[in-house]
PDB file of C-alpha atoms in Angstrom:
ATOM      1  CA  UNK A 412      11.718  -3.894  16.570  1.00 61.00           C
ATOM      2  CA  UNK A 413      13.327  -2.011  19.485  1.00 72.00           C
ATOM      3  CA  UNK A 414      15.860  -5.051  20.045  1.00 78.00           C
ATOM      4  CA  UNK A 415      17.177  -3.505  16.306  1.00 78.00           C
ATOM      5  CA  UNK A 416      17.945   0.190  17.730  1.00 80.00           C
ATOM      6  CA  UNK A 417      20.002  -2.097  20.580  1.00 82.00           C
ATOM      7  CA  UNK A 418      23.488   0.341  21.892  1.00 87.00           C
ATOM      8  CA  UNK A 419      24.965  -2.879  21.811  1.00 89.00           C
ATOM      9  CA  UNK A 420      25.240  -4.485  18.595  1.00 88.00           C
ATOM     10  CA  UNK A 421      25.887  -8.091  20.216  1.00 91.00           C
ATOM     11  CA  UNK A 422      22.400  -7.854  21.480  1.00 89.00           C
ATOM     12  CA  UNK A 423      21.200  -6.850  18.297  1.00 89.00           C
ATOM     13  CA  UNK A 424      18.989  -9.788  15.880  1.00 87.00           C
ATOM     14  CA  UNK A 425      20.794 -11.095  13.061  1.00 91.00           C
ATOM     15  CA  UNK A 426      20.170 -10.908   9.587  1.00 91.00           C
ATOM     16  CA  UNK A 427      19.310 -14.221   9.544  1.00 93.00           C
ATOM     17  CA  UNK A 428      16.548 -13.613  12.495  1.00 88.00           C
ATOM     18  CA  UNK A 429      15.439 -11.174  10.539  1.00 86.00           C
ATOM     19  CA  UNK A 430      14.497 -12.767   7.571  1.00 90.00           C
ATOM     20  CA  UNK A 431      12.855 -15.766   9.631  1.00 86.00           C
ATOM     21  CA  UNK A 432      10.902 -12.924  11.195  1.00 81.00           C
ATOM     22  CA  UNK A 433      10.194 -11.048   7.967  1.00 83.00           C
ATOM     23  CA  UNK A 434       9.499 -14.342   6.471  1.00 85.00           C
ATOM     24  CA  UNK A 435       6.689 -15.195   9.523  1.00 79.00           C
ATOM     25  CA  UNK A 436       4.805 -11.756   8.998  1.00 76.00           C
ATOM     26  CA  UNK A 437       4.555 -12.063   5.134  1.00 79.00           C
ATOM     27  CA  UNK A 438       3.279 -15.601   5.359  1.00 78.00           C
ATOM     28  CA  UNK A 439       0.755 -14.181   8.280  1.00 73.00           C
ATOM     29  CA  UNK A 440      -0.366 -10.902   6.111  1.00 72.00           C
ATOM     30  CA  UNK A 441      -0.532 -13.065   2.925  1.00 76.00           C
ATOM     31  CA  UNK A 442      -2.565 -15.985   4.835  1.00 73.00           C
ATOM     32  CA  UNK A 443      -4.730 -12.641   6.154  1.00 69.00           C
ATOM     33  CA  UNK A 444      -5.662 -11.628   3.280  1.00 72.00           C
ATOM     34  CA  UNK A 445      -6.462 -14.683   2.326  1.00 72.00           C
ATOM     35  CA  UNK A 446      -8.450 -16.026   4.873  1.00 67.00           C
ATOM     36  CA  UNK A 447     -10.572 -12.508   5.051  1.00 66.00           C
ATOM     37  CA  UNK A 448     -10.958 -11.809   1.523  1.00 67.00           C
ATOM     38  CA  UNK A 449     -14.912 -11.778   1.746  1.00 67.00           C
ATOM     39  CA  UNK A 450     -14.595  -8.502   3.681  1.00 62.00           C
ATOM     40  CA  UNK A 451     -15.305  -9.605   7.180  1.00 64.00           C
ATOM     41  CA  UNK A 452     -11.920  -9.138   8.990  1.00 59.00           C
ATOM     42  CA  UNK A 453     -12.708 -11.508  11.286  1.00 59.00           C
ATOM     43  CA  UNK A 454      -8.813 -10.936  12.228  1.00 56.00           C
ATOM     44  CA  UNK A 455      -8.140 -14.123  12.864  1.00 58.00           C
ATOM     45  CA  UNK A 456      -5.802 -16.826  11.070  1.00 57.00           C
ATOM     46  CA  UNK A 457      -5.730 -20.224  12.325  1.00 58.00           C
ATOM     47  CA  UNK A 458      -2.304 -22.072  13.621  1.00 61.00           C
ATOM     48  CA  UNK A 459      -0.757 -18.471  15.048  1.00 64.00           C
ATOM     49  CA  UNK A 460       0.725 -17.919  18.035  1.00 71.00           C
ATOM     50  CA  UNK A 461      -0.459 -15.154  20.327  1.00 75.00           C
ATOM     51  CA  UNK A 462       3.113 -13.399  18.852  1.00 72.00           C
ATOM     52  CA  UNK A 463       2.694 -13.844  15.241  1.00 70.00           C
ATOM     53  CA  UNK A 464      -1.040 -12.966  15.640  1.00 70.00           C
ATOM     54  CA  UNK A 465      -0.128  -9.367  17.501  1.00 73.00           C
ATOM     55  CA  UNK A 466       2.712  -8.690  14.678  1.00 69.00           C
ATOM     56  CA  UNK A 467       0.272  -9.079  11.825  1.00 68.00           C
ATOM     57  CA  UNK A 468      -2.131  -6.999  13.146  1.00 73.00           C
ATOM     58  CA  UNK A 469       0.170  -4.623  13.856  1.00 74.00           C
ATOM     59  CA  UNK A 470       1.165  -4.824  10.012  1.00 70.00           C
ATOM     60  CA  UNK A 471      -2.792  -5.124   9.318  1.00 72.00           C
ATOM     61  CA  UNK A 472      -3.136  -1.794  10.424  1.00 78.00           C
ATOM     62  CA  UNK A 473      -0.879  -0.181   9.840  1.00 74.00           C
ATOM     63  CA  UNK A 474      -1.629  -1.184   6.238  1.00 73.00           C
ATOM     64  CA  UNK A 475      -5.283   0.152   6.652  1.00 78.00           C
ATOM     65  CA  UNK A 476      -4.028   3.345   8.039  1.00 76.00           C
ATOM     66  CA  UNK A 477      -1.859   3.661   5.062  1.00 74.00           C
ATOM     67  CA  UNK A 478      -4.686   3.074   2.230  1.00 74.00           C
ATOM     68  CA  UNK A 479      -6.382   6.049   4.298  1.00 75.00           C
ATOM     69  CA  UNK A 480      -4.005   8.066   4.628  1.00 72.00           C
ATOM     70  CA  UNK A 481      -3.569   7.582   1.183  1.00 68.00           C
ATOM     71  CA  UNK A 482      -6.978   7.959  -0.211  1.00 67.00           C
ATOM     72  CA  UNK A 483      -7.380  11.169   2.467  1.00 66.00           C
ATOM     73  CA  UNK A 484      -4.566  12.890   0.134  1.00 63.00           C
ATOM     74  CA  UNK A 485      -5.674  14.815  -3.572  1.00 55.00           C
ATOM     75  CA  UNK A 486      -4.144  13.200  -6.593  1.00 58.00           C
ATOM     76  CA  UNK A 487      -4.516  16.241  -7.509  1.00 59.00           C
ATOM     77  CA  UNK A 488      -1.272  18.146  -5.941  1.00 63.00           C
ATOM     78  CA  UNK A 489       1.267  20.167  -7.497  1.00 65.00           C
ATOM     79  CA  UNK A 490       4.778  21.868  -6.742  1.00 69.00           C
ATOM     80  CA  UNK A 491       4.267  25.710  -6.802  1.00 72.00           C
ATOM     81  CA  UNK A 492       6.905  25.937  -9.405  1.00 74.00           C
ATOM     82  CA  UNK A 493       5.447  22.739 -11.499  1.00 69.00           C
ATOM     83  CA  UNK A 494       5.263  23.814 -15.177  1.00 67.00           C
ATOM     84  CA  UNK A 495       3.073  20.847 -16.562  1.00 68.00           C
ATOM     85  CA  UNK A 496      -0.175  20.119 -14.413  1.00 62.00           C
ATOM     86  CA  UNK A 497      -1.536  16.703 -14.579  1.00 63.00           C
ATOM     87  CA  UNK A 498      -5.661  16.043 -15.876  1.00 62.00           C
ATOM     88  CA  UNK A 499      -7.570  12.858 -16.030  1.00 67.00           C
ATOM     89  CA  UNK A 500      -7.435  11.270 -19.153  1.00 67.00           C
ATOM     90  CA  UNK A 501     -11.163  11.328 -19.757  1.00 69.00           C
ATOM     91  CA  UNK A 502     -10.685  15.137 -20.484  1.00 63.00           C
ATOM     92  CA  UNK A 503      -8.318  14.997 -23.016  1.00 62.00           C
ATOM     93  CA  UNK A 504      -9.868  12.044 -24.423  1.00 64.00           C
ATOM     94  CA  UNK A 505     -13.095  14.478 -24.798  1.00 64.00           C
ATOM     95  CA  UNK A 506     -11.515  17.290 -26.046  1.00 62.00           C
ATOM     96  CA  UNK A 507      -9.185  15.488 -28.293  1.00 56.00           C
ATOM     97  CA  UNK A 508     -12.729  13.648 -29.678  1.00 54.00           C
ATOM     98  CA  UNK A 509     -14.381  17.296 -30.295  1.00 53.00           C
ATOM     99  CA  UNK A 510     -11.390  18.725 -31.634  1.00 52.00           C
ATOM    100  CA  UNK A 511     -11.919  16.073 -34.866  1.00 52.00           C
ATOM    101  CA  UNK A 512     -15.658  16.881 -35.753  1.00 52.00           C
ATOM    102  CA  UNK A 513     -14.878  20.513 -37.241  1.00 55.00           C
ATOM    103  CA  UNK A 514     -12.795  19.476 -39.679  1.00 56.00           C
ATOM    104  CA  UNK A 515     -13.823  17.813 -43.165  1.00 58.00           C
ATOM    105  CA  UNK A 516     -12.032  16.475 -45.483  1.00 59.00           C
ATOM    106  CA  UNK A 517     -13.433  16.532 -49.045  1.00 65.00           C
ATOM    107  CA  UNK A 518     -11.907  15.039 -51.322  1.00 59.00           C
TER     108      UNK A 518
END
C-alpha cells in the first residue's frame, strides 16, 4: 500500500497492478471464508504464498475488528437535533396490536 502514496508517480503501481492485486485478496478472503466456515479459523488456505497469505490476514482482521467495532456501537444513536427517533419494530407491532382490541364494531 505505501508504494501507492509514492512522491513519484513513475514508481507508483498501475491500475492494472492494482486490480491483479485486488483481484488476489478477494479470491484469498472469499477462499477464507470458505475454507473456515465451520468456525475454526484455522487461518490457513492452501496454494498461498507467504505474500498473499500475510495480505489476507491483514484483510481478515481487519474485517473482525470492523464487525466489533461495529457491534461495540448502539443502534440506538441519535443527532441532538433529530426530530424522529427510531424503535424496534416489535414495539410498534405491540402497540399497534393493543391499540385494535378496544374498539368494536357492531353492526
Amino acid at each position: 500500500m505505501k508504494s501507492c502514496w509514492d512522491s513519484d508517480p513513475s514508481k507508483r503501481p498501475t491500475i492494472k497492478m492494482l486490480e491483479n492485486i485486488l483481484s488476489d485478496w478477494n479470491m484469498c478472503i472469499s477462499e477464507y471464508y470458505r475454507f473456515n466456515r465451520d468456525g475454526n479459523y484455522v487461518y490457513k488456505v492452501p496454494n498461498l504464498d507467504n505474500q498473499l497469505t500475510n495480505n489476507m490476514l491483514e484483510f481478515v482482521e481487519a474485517d473482525k475488528a470492523l464487525f466489533q467495532e461495529q457491534a461495540n456501537t448502539s443502534v440506538i444513536q441519535s443527532h441532538s437535533q433529530a426530530y424522529y427517533t427510531s424503535r424496534k419494530l416489535t414495539e410498534i407491532l405491540v402497540q399497534e396490536e393493543t391499540q385494535g382490541l378496544d374498539c368494536i364494531i357492531e353492526d
